[in-house]
Coordinates of C-alpha atoms in Angstrom, one line a residue:
Chain A
M1155 CA -29.0 16.0 -40.0
S1156 CA -28.3 14.3 -36.8
N1157 CA -24.6 15.1 -37.2
L1158 CA -25.4 18.7 -36.3
A1159 CA -25.4 17.6 -32.7
I1160 CA -21.7 16.8 -32.7
L1161 CA -20.6 20.0 -34.3
P1162 CA -20.5 22.2 -31.2
I1163 CA -17.9 19.7 -29.9
L1164 CA -16.2 19.2 -33.2
I1165 CA -15.6 22.8 -34.3
P1166 CA -13.6 23.9 -31.3
F1167 CA -11.7 20.6 -31.3
I1168 CA -10.6 21.0 -34.9
A1169 CA -9.9 24.7 -34.2
G1170 CA -7.6 23.6 -31.3
I1171 CA -5.7 21.2 -33.6
L1172 CA -5.4 23.8 -36.3
L1173 CA -4.0 26.4 -34.0
A1174 CA -1.5 24.0 -32.5
F1175 CA 0.1 23.8 -35.9
L1176 CA 0.3 27.6 -36.2
N1177 CA 1.4 28.5 -32.7
K1178 CA 4.4 30.6 -33.9
H1179 CA 2.3 33.0 -35.9
I1180 CA 0.6 34.9 -33.1
P1181 CA -1.3 37.6 -35.1
L1182 CA -2.7 34.9 -37.4
V1183 CA -3.7 32.7 -34.5
R1184 CA -5.4 35.6 -32.8
S1185 CA -7.5 36.6 -35.7
L1186 CA -8.3 32.9 -36.6
A1187 CA -9.4 32.3 -33.0
K1188 CA -11.7 35.3 -33.1
I1189 CA -13.2 34.4 -36.4
I1190 CA -13.8 30.8 -35.3
T1191 CA -15.4 31.6 -32.0
V1192 CA -17.7 34.2 -33.5
A1193 CA -18.7 31.8 -36.3
Q1194 CA -19.2 29.1 -33.8
L1195 CA -21.4 31.3 -31.7
L1196 CA -23.6 32.1 -34.7
F1197 CA -23.8 28.4 -35.6
V1198 CA -24.7 27.4 -32.1
S1199 CA -27.4 30.0 -31.9
W1200 CA -28.9 28.7 -35.1
L1201 CA -28.7 25.2 -33.8
C1202 CA -30.3 26.2 -30.5
Y1203 CA -33.1 27.9 -32.4
L1204 CA -33.5 24.6 -34.4
V1205 CA -33.7 22.6 -31.3
Y1206 CA -36.3 24.9 -29.8
Q1207 CA -38.4 24.7 -32.9
S1208 CA -38.3 21.0 -33.7
G1209 CA -37.2 19.2 -30.6
S1210 CA -34.0 17.6 -29.5
I1211 CA -31.4 16.3 -32.0
I1212 CA -30.0 12.9 -31.1
L1213 CA -26.9 11.5 -32.7
E1214 CA -26.1 7.9 -32.5
T1215 CA -22.3 7.9 -33.2
G1216 CA -21.0 5.3 -35.5
A1217 CA -24.6 4.3 -36.4
W1218 CA -24.9 2.1 -33.3
K1219 CA -28.4 1.9 -31.9
A1220 CA -29.2 3.7 -28.6
P1221 CA -28.0 1.8 -25.6
Y1222 CA -25.0 0.2 -27.4
G1223 CA -23.2 3.2 -28.8
I1224 CA -22.4 6.7 -27.5
I1225 CA -25.3 9.0 -27.8
I1226 CA -25.0 12.8 -28.2
V1227 CA -28.2 14.4 -27.0
A1228 CA -28.7 18.0 -28.1
D1229 CA -31.8 18.8 -26.1
S1230 CA -33.0 22.3 -25.3
L1231 CA -31.2 22.3 -21.9
A1232 CA -27.8 21.2 -23.3
M1233 CA -28.0 23.5 -26.2
T1234 CA -28.9 26.5 -24.0
L1235 CA -25.8 25.8 -21.9
V1236 CA -23.6 25.3 -25.0
L1237 CA -24.8 28.6 -26.3
T1238 CA -24.0 30.3 -23.0
T1239 CA -20.6 28.6 -23.1
N1240 CA -19.9 30.1 -26.5
I1241 CA -21.0 33.5 -25.5
V1242 CA -18.4 33.4 -22.6
A1243 CA -15.9 32.0 -25.0
V1244 CA -16.3 34.9 -27.5
A1245 CA -15.8 37.5 -24.7
C1246 CA -12.7 35.6 -23.4
V1247 CA -11.1 35.3 -26.8
F1248 CA -11.4 39.0 -27.4
F1249 CA -10.1 39.7 -23.9
A1250 CA -7.1 37.3 -24.2
P1251 CA -4.8 39.3 -26.4
V1252 CA -4.9 42.4 -24.1
S1253 CA -4.4 40.4 -21.0
L1254 CA -2.0 37.7 -21.9
T1255 CA 1.7 38.2 -22.7
E1256 CA 2.8 37.2 -26.2
K1257 CA 4.9 34.4 -24.7
Q1258 CA 1.9 32.9 -22.9
E1259 CA -0.1 33.1 -26.2
R1260 CA 2.7 31.3 -28.0
F1261 CA 2.7 28.5 -25.4
Y1262 CA -0.5 27.1 -26.8
F1263 CA -3.0 29.3 -25.0
Y1264 CA -5.5 29.1 -27.9
P1265 CA -5.3 25.3 -28.4
F1266 CA -5.9 24.8 -24.7
F1267 CA -8.7 27.3 -24.8
F1268 CA -10.5 25.5 -27.6
L1269 CA -10.0 22.1 -26.0
L1270 CA -11.6 23.5 -22.8
I1271 CA -14.6 24.6 -24.8
T1272 CA -14.6 21.1 -26.5
G1273 CA -14.7 19.4 -23.1
V1274 CA -17.4 21.7 -21.6
S1275 CA -19.6 21.4 -24.7
G1276 CA -19.1 17.6 -24.8
A1277 CA -20.0 17.3 -21.1
F1278 CA -23.2 19.2 -21.7
L1279 CA -24.2 17.2 -24.8
T1280 CA -23.3 13.6 -24.0
G1281 CA -25.9 11.0 -23.1
D1282 CA -23.5 8.4 -21.8
L1283 CA -22.0 8.4 -18.3
F1284 CA -18.6 7.2 -19.1
N1285 CA -18.4 9.6 -22.0
L1286 CA -19.3 12.3 -19.5
F1287 CA -16.2 11.2 -17.5
V1288 CA -14.1 11.4 -20.6
F1289 CA -15.3 14.9 -21.4
F1290 CA -14.7 15.9 -17.8
E1291 CA -11.1 14.8 -18.3
V1292 CA -10.8 16.7 -21.6
L1293 CA -11.8 19.9 -19.9
L1294 CA -9.7 19.2 -16.8
M1295 CA -6.6 18.4 -18.8
A1296 CA -7.1 21.7 -20.8
S1297 CA -7.6 23.5 -17.5
Y1298 CA -4.4 22.1 -16.1
G1299 CA -2.6 23.4 -19.1
L1300 CA -4.2 26.9 -18.7
I1301 CA -3.7 27.2 -14.9
V1302 CA 0.1 26.8 -15.1
L1303 CA 0.4 29.1 -18.1
G1304 CA 2.6 31.9 -17.0
N1305 CA 4.8 29.8 -14.8
G1306 CA 4.7 31.8 -11.6
K1307 CA 5.6 30.3 -8.2
V1308 CA 2.1 30.8 -6.8
Q1309 CA 0.6 29.2 -9.8
L1310 CA 2.7 26.1 -9.3
R1311 CA 1.6 25.8 -5.7
E1312 CA -2.1 26.3 -6.5
S1313 CA -2.1 24.2 -9.6
L1314 CA -0.7 21.3 -7.6
K1315 CA -3.7 21.5 -5.2
Y1316 CA -6.1 21.9 -8.1
V1317 CA -4.7 18.8 -9.9
L1318 CA -4.6 16.7 -6.8
I1319 CA -8.2 17.3 -5.9
N1320 CA -9.4 16.8 -9.4
V1321 CA -7.4 13.6 -9.9
F1322 CA -8.9 12.3 -6.7
S1323 CA -12.5 13.2 -7.7
S1324 CA -12.0 11.7 -11.2
M1325 CA -10.8 8.5 -9.6
L1326 CA -13.9 8.4 -7.4
F1327 CA -16.0 9.1 -10.5
V1328 CA -14.6 6.1 -12.3
T1329 CA -15.1 3.9 -9.2
T1330 CA -18.6 5.0 -8.9
I1331 CA -19.3 4.3 -12.6
A1332 CA -17.9 0.9 -12.0
F1333 CA -20.3 0.3 -9.1
L1334 CA -23.2 1.5 -11.1
Y1335 CA -22.2 -0.6 -14.1
A1336 CA -21.9 -3.7 -11.9
I1337 CA -25.5 -3.2 -10.8
V1338 CA -27.4 -1.9 -13.8
G1339 CA -25.1 -3.3 -16.5
T1340 CA -25.1 -0.2 -18.7
V1341 CA -23.6 3.3 -18.9
N1342 CA -26.1 4.9 -21.2
M1343 CA -27.9 7.5 -19.1
A1344 CA -31.4 6.8 -20.5
Q1345 CA -31.0 3.0 -20.0
I1346 CA -29.6 3.5 -16.5
A1347 CA -32.6 5.7 -15.6
Q1348 CA -35.0 3.1 -17.0
R1349 CA -33.4 0.3 -15.0
V1350 CA -33.1 2.3 -11.8
Q1351 CA -36.8 3.0 -12.2
E1352 CA -37.6 -0.7 -12.6
V1353 CA -36.0 -1.7 -9.3
D1354 CA -37.3 1.5 -7.7
Q1355 CA -33.9 2.7 -6.6
A1356 CA -33.0 0.1 -4.1
G1357 CA -30.7 1.0 -1.2
I1358 CA -27.4 0.4 -2.9
L1359 CA -28.5 2.7 -5.8
T1360 CA -29.1 5.5 -3.4
V1361 CA -25.6 5.0 -2.0
I1362 CA -24.2 5.3 -5.6
G1363 CA -26.3 8.4 -6.1
I1364 CA -24.7 10.0 -3.1
L1365 CA -21.3 9.0 -4.4
F1366 CA -22.0 10.6 -7.7
F1367 CA -23.1 13.7 -5.8
F1368 CA -19.8 13.7 -4.0
V1369 CA -17.9 13.5 -7.3
F1370 CA -19.9 16.3 -8.9
A1371 CA -19.9 18.4 -5.7
T1372 CA -16.2 18.3 -5.7
K1373 CA -16.2 19.7 -9.2
A1374 CA -18.9 22.2 -8.4
A1375 CA -17.5 23.4 -5.1
I1376 CA -20.3 22.5 -2.7
F1377 CA -19.9 22.6 1.1
P1378 CA -17.9 20.8 2.5
L1379 CA -15.9 20.2 -0.8
Y1380 CA -15.3 23.8 -1.8
Y1381 CA -12.1 24.5 0.1
W1382 CA -9.9 23.9 -3.0
L1383 CA -11.6 26.4 -5.2
P1384 CA -10.9 30.0 -4.4
N1385 CA -7.1 30.2 -4.6
P1386 CA -6.4 28.2 -7.7
Y1387 CA -9.1 30.3 -9.5
I1388 CA -7.3 33.6 -8.9
V1389 CA -3.7 32.8 -9.6
P1390 CA -3.9 32.3 -13.4
N1391 CA -4.4 35.1 -15.9
P1392 CA -7.8 36.9 -15.6
V1393 CA -9.1 35.5 -18.8
V1394 CA -8.3 31.9 -17.6
S1395 CA -10.0 32.8 -14.3
A1396 CA -13.1 34.0 -16.2
L1397 CA -13.2 30.7 -18.2
F1398 CA -12.9 28.6 -15.0
G1399 CA -15.3 30.7 -13.0
A1400 CA -17.9 30.8 -15.8
L1401 CA -17.7 27.2 -17.0
L1402 CA -16.0 24.6 -14.8
T1403 CA -18.2 24.6 -11.6
K1404 CA -21.3 24.9 -13.8
V1405 CA -20.4 21.6 -15.5
G1406 CA -20.5 20.0 -12.1
I1407 CA -23.9 21.6 -11.3
Y1408 CA -25.2 20.5 -14.7
A1409 CA -24.1 16.9 -14.0
I1410 CA -25.9 17.0 -10.6
L1411 CA -29.0 18.4 -12.3
R1412 CA -28.9 15.7 -15.0
T1413 CA -28.3 12.7 -12.7
F1414 CA -30.7 13.8 -10.0
T1415 CA -33.6 14.7 -12.3
L1416 CA -33.1 11.7 -14.6
I1417 CA -31.6 8.8 -12.7
F1418 CA -31.8 9.1 -8.9
V1419 CA -35.3 10.5 -8.5
H1420 CA -37.0 7.7 -6.6
D1421 CA -35.8 8.5 -3.0
P1422 CA -36.0 12.3 -2.8
N1423 CA -36.6 12.3 0.9
L1424 CA -33.1 11.3 1.4
T1425 CA -31.1 12.7 -1.5
H1426 CA -32.9 15.9 -2.3
T1427 CA -33.4 16.9 1.4
L1428 CA -29.7 16.5 1.9
F1429 CA -29.2 18.9 -1.0
I1430 CA -31.2 21.6 0.7
Y1431 CA -29.1 21.5 3.9
L1432 CA -25.9 21.5 1.9
A1433 CA -27.1 24.3 -0.3
A1434 CA -27.8 26.4 2.8
L1435 CA -24.3 25.7 4.2
T1436 CA -22.7 26.4 0.9
M1437 CA -24.3 29.8 0.7
I1438 CA -23.3 30.7 4.2
F1439 CA -19.7 29.6 4.0
G1440 CA -19.2 31.0 0.5
V1441 CA -20.4 34.4 1.4
I1442 CA -18.4 34.4 4.7
G1443 CA -15.3 33.8 2.5
A1444 CA -16.2 36.6 0.2
L1445 CA -16.6 39.0 3.2
S1446 CA -13.3 37.8 4.8
T1447 CA -10.9 39.1 2.3
H1448 CA -9.5 42.4 0.8
N1449 CA -8.3 40.8 -2.4
I1450 CA -10.8 41.7 -5.1
K1451 CA -10.1 38.6 -7.2
L1452 CA -10.7 36.4 -4.1
I1453 CA -14.0 38.2 -3.4
V1454 CA -15.3 37.2 -6.8
A1455 CA -13.9 33.7 -6.6
Y1456 CA -15.6 33.2 -3.2
N1457 CA -18.8 34.5 -4.8
I1458 CA -18.9 31.4 -7.1
I1459 CA -19.7 29.3 -4.0
P1460 CA -23.0 30.9 -2.8
A1461 CA -24.2 30.9 -6.4
V1462 CA -23.6 27.2 -6.6
G1463 CA -25.5 26.9 -3.4
F1464 CA -28.5 28.7 -5.0
M1465 CA -28.5 26.3 -7.9
L1466 CA -28.3 23.3 -5.6
M1467 CA -31.2 24.7 -3.6
G1468 CA -33.4 24.5 -6.7
I1469 CA -32.4 20.9 -7.4
G1470 CA -33.0 20.1 -3.7
L1471 CA -36.5 21.6 -3.7
F1472 CA -37.3 19.6 -6.8
T1473 CA -40.4 21.3 -8.1
E1474 CA -41.0 22.7 -11.5
T1475 CA -40.7 26.3 -10.3
S1476 CA -37.5 25.7 -8.4
I1477 CA -35.9 23.7 -11.3
S1478 CA -36.7 26.5 -13.7
G1479 CA -35.1 28.9 -11.1
T1480 CA -32.0 26.8 -11.1
L1481 CA -31.8 26.8 -14.9
Y1482 CA -32.3 30.5 -15.1
Y1483 CA -29.7 31.1 -12.4
L1484 CA -27.3 28.7 -14.1
V1485 CA -27.3 30.6 -17.4
H1486 CA -27.3 34.0 -15.6
D1487 CA -24.4 32.9 -13.4
M1488 CA -22.2 31.6 -16.2
I1489 CA -22.4 35.0 -17.9
I1490 CA -22.1 37.2 -14.9
K1491 CA -19.2 35.2 -13.3
G1492 CA -17.3 35.5 -16.6
S1493 CA -17.8 39.2 -16.8
L1494 CA -17.0 39.7 -13.1
F1495 CA -13.7 37.9 -13.4
L1496 CA -12.8 40.0 -16.5
I1497 CA -13.8 43.2 -14.6
V1498 CA -11.7 42.5 -11.6
G1499 CA -8.9 41.4 -13.8
A1500 CA -9.0 44.7 -15.6
I1501 CA -9.2 46.6 -12.3
A1502 CA -6.2 44.7 -10.9
Y1503 CA -4.4 45.5 -14.1
V1504 CA -5.1 49.3 -14.1
A1505 CA -4.6 49.7 -10.4
G1506 CA -1.5 47.5 -10.3
T1507 CA -2.7 45.7 -7.3
S1508 CA -5.6 43.5 -6.3
D1509 CA -5.6 44.6 -2.6
L1510 CA -8.6 46.7 -1.9
R1511 CA -6.9 48.6 0.9
K1512 CA -4.4 50.1 -1.5
M1513 CA -7.0 51.3 -4.0
G1514 CA -9.2 54.4 -4.1
G1515 CA -10.6 57.0 -6.4
L1516 CA -10.5 54.8 -9.5
I1517 CA -13.7 56.4 -10.8
H1518 CA -11.8 59.6 -11.7
H1519 CA -9.7 57.7 -14.3
Y1520 CA -11.9 54.8 -15.2
P1521 CA -15.6 55.7 -15.0
V1522 CA -16.7 53.0 -17.5
L1523 CA -15.0 50.3 -15.6
G1524 CA -16.5 51.5 -12.4
W1525 CA -20.1 51.6 -13.6
M1526 CA -19.7 48.2 -15.2
L1527 CA -18.6 46.8 -11.9
F1528 CA -21.6 48.5 -10.3
I1529 CA -24.1 47.0 -12.7
A1530 CA -22.4 43.6 -12.4
S1531 CA -22.7 43.8 -8.6
L1532 CA -26.4 44.6 -8.9
V1533 CA -26.9 41.7 -11.4
L1534 CA -25.1 39.3 -9.1
A1535 CA -27.0 40.3 -6.0
G1536 CA -30.3 40.0 -7.9
I1537 CA -31.7 43.6 -8.0
P1538 CA -35.0 43.6 -10.0
P1539 CA -34.4 44.8 -13.5
F1540 CA -31.4 42.4 -14.0
S1541 CA -31.1 38.7 -14.6
G1542 CA -30.1 37.6 -11.1
F1543 CA -33.5 38.6 -9.8
I1544 CA -35.7 36.3 -11.8
G1545 CA -33.7 33.2 -11.0
K1546 CA -33.7 34.0 -7.3
L1547 CA -37.3 34.9 -7.3
L1548 CA -38.2 31.5 -8.8
L1549 CA -36.0 29.7 -6.3
L1550 CA -37.5 31.5 -3.4
Q1551 CA -41.1 30.9 -4.7
G1552 CA -40.2 27.2 -5.0
G1553 CA -38.9 27.3 -1.4
V1554 CA -42.0 29.0 0.0
A1555 CA -44.2 26.6 -1.9
Q1556 CA -42.4 23.6 -0.3
E1557 CA -42.5 25.3 3.1
E1558 CA -38.7 25.2 3.4
L1559 CA -38.6 28.7 5.0
L1560 CA -35.2 28.2 6.6
I1561 CA -33.5 28.0 3.2
V1562 CA -35.5 30.9 1.9
I1563 CA -34.3 33.1 4.7
T1564 CA -30.8 31.9 4.3
G1565 CA -31.0 32.7 0.6
L1566 CA -32.3 36.2 1.2
I1567 CA -29.6 37.0 3.8
T1568 CA -26.9 35.6 1.5
S1569 CA -28.1 37.8 -1.4
L1570 CA -27.8 40.8 0.9
L1571 CA -24.3 39.8 2.0
I1572 CA -23.3 39.1 -1.7
L1573 CA -24.3 42.6 -2.6
F1574 CA -22.4 43.9 0.4
S1575 CA -19.2 42.1 -0.5
M1576 CA -19.4 43.3 -4.1
I1577 CA -20.3 46.9 -3.4
R1578 CA -17.4 47.0 -1.1
I1579 CA -15.1 46.8 -4.1
F1580 CA -17.0 49.7 -5.7
V1581 CA -17.1 51.9 -2.6
K1582 CA -13.5 51.3 -1.5
G1583 CA -11.9 51.0 -4.9
F1584 CA -13.8 53.6 -6.9
W1585 CA -15.0 56.3 -4.5
G1586 CA -12.8 58.6 -2.5
E1587 CA -9.6 60.5 -3.2
K1588 CA -7.1 59.2 -5.7
S1589 CA -4.7 56.8 -4.1
D1590 CA -0.9 57.4 -4.4
V1591 CA -0.1 53.9 -5.5
L1592 CA -2.0 54.3 -8.7
P1593 CA 0.0 55.1 -11.8
T1594 CA -0.4 58.8 -12.6
K1595 CA -1.0 58.2 -16.3
P1596 CA -4.3 56.4 -16.9
V1597 CA -4.0 53.1 -18.8
K1598 CA -6.2 52.8 -21.9
T1599 CA -9.1 50.5 -21.0
A1600 CA -11.1 50.4 -24.3
P1601 CA -9.8 46.9 -25.3
F1602 CA -10.8 45.6 -21.9
T1603 CA -14.2 47.2 -22.0
W1604 CA -15.7 45.7 -25.1
P1605 CA -15.7 42.0 -24.1
I1606 CA -17.0 42.9 -20.6
A1607 CA -19.7 45.1 -22.1
F1608 CA -20.6 42.2 -24.5
L1609 CA -21.2 39.9 -21.5
L1610 CA -23.1 42.5 -19.5
T1611 CA -25.4 43.1 -22.4
F1612 CA -26.5 39.5 -22.3
S1613 CA -26.9 39.7 -18.5
V1614 CA -29.1 42.8 -18.8
L1615 CA -31.1 41.3 -21.7
L1616 CA -31.7 38.1 -19.7
G1617 CA -33.3 40.3 -17.0
L1618 CA -35.2 42.7 -19.1
G1619 CA -36.3 40.0 -21.6
A1620 CA -37.5 37.7 -18.9
E1621 CA -41.0 37.5 -20.4
W1622 CA -39.4 36.2 -23.6
V1623 CA -36.9 33.8 -22.0
Y1624 CA -39.1 32.4 -19.2
P1625 CA -41.4 30.2 -21.3
S1626 CA -38.5 28.2 -22.7
V1627 CA -36.9 27.9 -19.3
Q1628 CA -40.2 26.7 -18.0
S1629 CA -40.6 24.1 -20.7
M1630 CA -37.1 22.9 -20.0
A1631 CA -37.9 22.5 -16.3
E1632 CA -41.1 20.6 -17.3
Y1633 CA -38.9 18.3 -19.5
L1634 CA -36.5 17.7 -16.7
M1635 CA -39.2 16.9 -14.3
N1636 CA -40.5 14.2 -16.6
P1637 CA -37.5 11.8 -17.1
D1638 CA -39.7 9.5 -19.2
L1639 CA -39.6 12.1 -22.0
Y1640 CA -35.8 11.9 -22.1
I1641 CA -35.7 8.1 -21.9
E1642 CA -38.3 7.6 -24.6
S1643 CA -36.6 10.1 -27.0
I1644 CA -33.5 8.0 -26.8
L1645 CA -34.5 4.4 -26.4
K1646 CA -37.5 4.8 -28.8
E1647 CA -39.4 1.7 -27.9
Chain B
M420 CA 34.4 14.1 -18.7
T421 CA 35.8 11.0 -20.3
R422 CA 33.8 9.7 -23.2
T423 CA 33.0 6.0 -22.7
N424 CA 33.2 3.7 -25.7
D425 CA 29.7 2.3 -26.0
I426 CA 30.2 0.4 -29.3
I427 CA 28.4 -2.7 -28.0
L428 CA 25.3 -0.7 -27.0
R429 CA 25.3 1.2 -30.3
T430 CA 25.7 -2.0 -32.4
T431 CA 23.0 -3.9 -30.6
T432 CA 20.7 -0.8 -30.7
S433 CA 20.8 -0.6 -34.4
L434 CA 19.7 -4.2 -34.6
I435 CA 17.2 -4.1 -31.8
A436 CA 15.6 -0.8 -32.9
F437 CA 14.7 -2.3 -36.2
I438 CA 13.1 -5.4 -34.6
L439 CA 11.2 -3.1 -32.2
I440 CA 9.9 -0.9 -35.0
G441 CA 9.0 -4.0 -37.0
F442 CA 7.1 -5.5 -34.0
S443 CA 5.4 -2.2 -33.4
V444 CA 4.1 -2.1 -37.0
Y445 CA 3.0 -5.6 -36.6
L446 CA 1.1 -4.7 -33.4
F447 CA -0.4 -1.7 -35.1
F448 CA -1.8 -3.7 -38.0
S449 CA -2.9 -6.7 -36.0
G450 CA -5.1 -4.6 -33.8
H451 CA -8.4 -5.4 -35.6
N452 CA -8.4 -9.2 -35.0
N453 CA -5.7 -9.8 -32.4
P454 CA -4.3 -8.0 -29.3
G455 CA -2.6 -4.8 -30.4
G456 CA -3.7 -1.5 -32.0
G457 CA -2.7 2.1 -32.3
F458 CA -2.0 2.7 -28.7
I459 CA 0.4 -0.1 -27.9
G460 CA 1.9 0.2 -31.4
G461 CA 2.6 3.8 -30.8
L462 CA 4.2 3.2 -27.5
M463 CA 6.4 0.5 -29.0
T464 CA 7.6 2.8 -31.7
A465 CA 8.3 5.5 -29.2
A466 CA 10.3 3.0 -27.2
A467 CA 12.4 2.2 -30.2
I468 CA 13.1 5.9 -30.8
I469 CA 14.0 6.4 -27.2
L470 CA 16.4 3.5 -27.3
M471 CA 18.2 5.1 -30.2
N472 CA 18.1 8.4 -28.4
M473 CA 19.9 6.8 -25.4
A474 CA 22.5 5.1 -27.5
Y475 CA 23.3 7.9 -30.0
G476 CA 22.4 11.1 -28.1
S477 CA 19.6 13.5 -28.9
E478 CA 21.7 15.7 -31.3
A479 CA 22.4 12.8 -33.6
M480 CA 18.8 11.8 -33.4
A481 CA 17.6 15.3 -34.2
K482 CA 19.6 15.0 -37.5
V483 CA 18.2 11.5 -38.3
L484 CA 14.7 12.2 -37.4
P485 CA 14.1 16.0 -37.8
V486 CA 10.5 16.0 -36.5
N487 CA 8.8 18.4 -34.1
F488 CA 6.9 15.8 -32.1
R489 CA 4.3 18.4 -31.0
F490 CA 3.3 18.6 -34.6
V491 CA 3.0 14.8 -34.7
V492 CA 0.5 15.1 -31.8
A493 CA -1.6 17.6 -33.7
L494 CA -1.3 15.6 -36.9
G495 CA -2.4 12.4 -35.2
L496 CA -5.4 14.2 -33.7
A497 CA -6.3 15.8 -37.0
I498 CA -6.2 12.4 -38.8
A499 CA -8.4 10.8 -36.0
V500 CA -10.9 13.6 -36.2
L501 CA -11.0 13.7 -40.0
T502 CA -11.8 9.9 -40.2
G503 CA -14.8 10.7 -38.0
V504 CA -15.7 13.7 -40.1
G505 CA -15.3 11.7 -43.3
S506 CA -18.6 9.9 -42.5
F507 CA -20.4 13.3 -43.0
V508 CA -19.6 13.1 -46.7
F509 CA -21.5 9.8 -47.0
G510 CA -24.4 11.1 -44.9
Q511 CA -23.6 8.7 -42.1
P512 CA -23.5 9.6 -38.3
F513 CA -20.2 10.8 -36.9
L514 CA -17.5 8.2 -36.5
S515 CA -19.3 5.6 -38.7
Q516 CA -16.8 3.1 -40.2
T517 CA -16.8 0.7 -43.0
Y518 CA -14.6 -2.1 -44.4
A519 CA -14.1 -3.9 -47.7
Y520 CA -12.0 -6.8 -49.0
F521 CA -9.3 -6.1 -51.5
Q522 CA -7.0 -8.4 -53.6
L523 CA -3.6 -7.0 -52.8
P524 CA -0.4 -8.1 -54.7
I525 CA 1.5 -10.0 -52.1
L526 CA -0.9 -10.3 -49.1
G527 CA -3.8 -11.8 -51.1
K528 CA -7.3 -11.1 -50.0
T529 CA -7.1 -8.5 -47.3
E530 CA -9.7 -6.8 -45.2
L531 CA -9.1 -3.0 -45.1
A532 CA -11.2 -1.0 -42.6
T533 CA -11.5 2.7 -42.1
A534 CA -10.9 2.0 -38.4
L535 CA -7.3 1.6 -39.3
L536 CA -7.1 5.2 -40.3
F537 CA -8.4 6.2 -36.9
D538 CA -5.9 3.9 -35.4
L539 CA -3.2 5.7 -37.4
G540 CA -4.3 8.9 -35.7
V541 CA -4.0 7.3 -32.3
Y542 CA -0.6 5.8 -33.2
L543 CA 0.8 9.2 -34.2
T544 CA -0.6 11.0 -31.2
V545 CA 0.8 8.4 -28.8
I546 CA 4.3 8.7 -30.4
G547 CA 4.1 12.4 -30.4
V548 CA 3.0 12.7 -26.7
T549 CA 5.5 10.1 -25.5
M550 CA 8.4 11.7 -27.3
T551 CA 7.4 15.2 -26.3
I552 CA 7.3 14.2 -22.6
I553 CA 10.6 12.3 -22.7
L554 CA 12.5 14.8 -24.8
T555 CA 11.3 17.8 -22.8
I556 CA 12.4 16.2 -19.6
A557 CA 15.7 15.0 -21.1
D558 CA 16.6 18.3 -22.6
D559 CA 15.9 20.2 -19.5
R560 CA 19.4 21.0 -18.1
G561 CA 18.2 24.1 -16.1

C-alpha cells in the first residue's frame, strides 16, 4: 500500500532504463514512450484521487522508521504537482517526434526525458533534505543531457553557462545542508522543522534559511539570480524548452514553498518580507526583459520570471489566501508555460524564423495556431474565464488583506505588461499582410496542434472549473499553513 | 610512424590486470563488513580494463571484451532498481533488504544479503559509466 508513493518516481525511471536498451529502434521507442506516459498519467491521476480521499501516503523506504530512513511523502500538494508534471510530460512526448530529428531521438532523448520526469517527481515527493538534493541532481543531469542534444554552437555556449550556474548552486546547496545538519543533527524535513521550532529559529538558523533561499532562488530564477535563465532555455529543441520552462523553475519554487512554510517560519518579519521585495523586483525585471526583445522564444522565456515573482509574492505574504493563490498559480503556470513554449516552437518552425520583425500574416495559413496563441496569451495574463485569473486574484486579495499595496500595484502593472508582450507576438506575427520570408506552401500543423490543444484544455478547465478545484487548493494551503500536521503525520508520536 | 616494441608493458599488464581484477572483486565482496563496495570495486575493475586498453589498443580489446558499455550502465541501473522493486513482492516497503546464513561448499557459513545484489547494480553502472567516458574520449579522433 505505502509502496504506491514511490511509483510515480519508479515508473519513469524504469521506462528510462528500458528505452536506453532500445535506442536503435526509434518507432518502437516512440510508441513505448507514448504508452508509458499515458499509462503513468492515468495511474498518477488515480493515486492523486486516492490521496485526496484518504490522506497522504507515507513510505518509509527500506522499512526504516521515520527520522532514520528516507521518507517519501505523497501528500496532496506533492501529488497535485506530480500530476501536473505528468500532464506536461504527455504533451511533450507527443510533440517530440514531430519536432526532433531522428538522430536526436536516437541519442537517448527518451531516456533523458524519463530521467528528468523521475527527478522532478522525486523532488516533489521526497521528505528528506539531502534526498531532495539528490533528486535535484537527477533532474539537472538529465537536463544537461537534453540541453546539448542537437550539438549546435549556440547550444554549447549556453549549456556551459547553464551547467556552471547549476554546479555552483548545487555546491551551495550541499554546503547549506552541511550547516543545517551541524546545528539540528538531522536531514529529515519533519524532524528539522520540529527542532527548529524547539529553538525558535535562533539567528544562525535564519541565516541558513536565507542561504537555502539563495540556492532555490538560483534554480527558480528570482531577482537577482535570474540572469542565467532566458538564453539557455531557448537554444534547445522546443520540446526540451517546454519541459524546462514548465518543470525546472517550478521545482525551485516548490522547494521554497516547502522549506518556508514548514521549517523556517518563525522569523517571517525578516525572511518573508524580503520575499515580497524580491518578488516585486522579479516581476519588474522579468517583464522588462520580455518587452525588450523581438525573439518570440525569448519573450516566452522571459515571461517565466514574472510568473515566478507572482508565486514568490504569495509565499512572502504568508496568509492562507495568498498561499492558495501561489498553489493555483503554480499549477496553472506549469501547464501554460509548457504550452506556450510548444506554441512558439511551432510558430518558429512554420515561419522559419523566431524574429518577430520578419513575420507577418501567419493567420492566413495557420488560423488554429494563431488562436491557440491568443488564448494562451489571455490565460497567461490572467483574463477572467481562464486559469491565470483565479491565482492572481487570490494573490492580490492576499496582498490587499496584508496591506502590501505596493506589491499589488506592481502585480497589476506586470500583468498588463505581460499581456502586452504576448499580444505583440499575435499582432505582429499573425495580423497583417503575408510576409515574403514565409515559405509559400503551408506546413502541415496538425501534429503540432494536438499536444498544445491538450495542454490548453487543462488550462481552460482549470479556469472554468475553479469552483471545483478551489476547495482542494484551499485545503492544501490550510495544510501548508499548519506545519504541525506534516510533522505529526511523519513522526507519529 | 614506427611501432614501438612494448613487450615489457604487455607482459606486466597481463599479470597486473589479473591482480587488479582479483582485488576489485575482493573489494566488491568485502563491502558489507569492511571498507569497499560496489563503487570502488567498479572503479578498480574499470581501471584494470583501461590498463589493458592502453597496453593492447582498443581494437584488440573490442575483440576480447565485445561489450557495449552503455548497455552495461542500463543493465546495472536495471539490477539496482529491480532489487528495490523485489521487496514489493514480499509486501515490504521499497528498497527493504534481508539476509540469511548459508552453508556454502568451500567458504563455510556465509552471510548472503540482498544488499549485495544492489551493489552489483552499482558495480556494473560504475564500470559502464567509466568505460563509456574514457572510450568515448579516447576514440574521438575528430
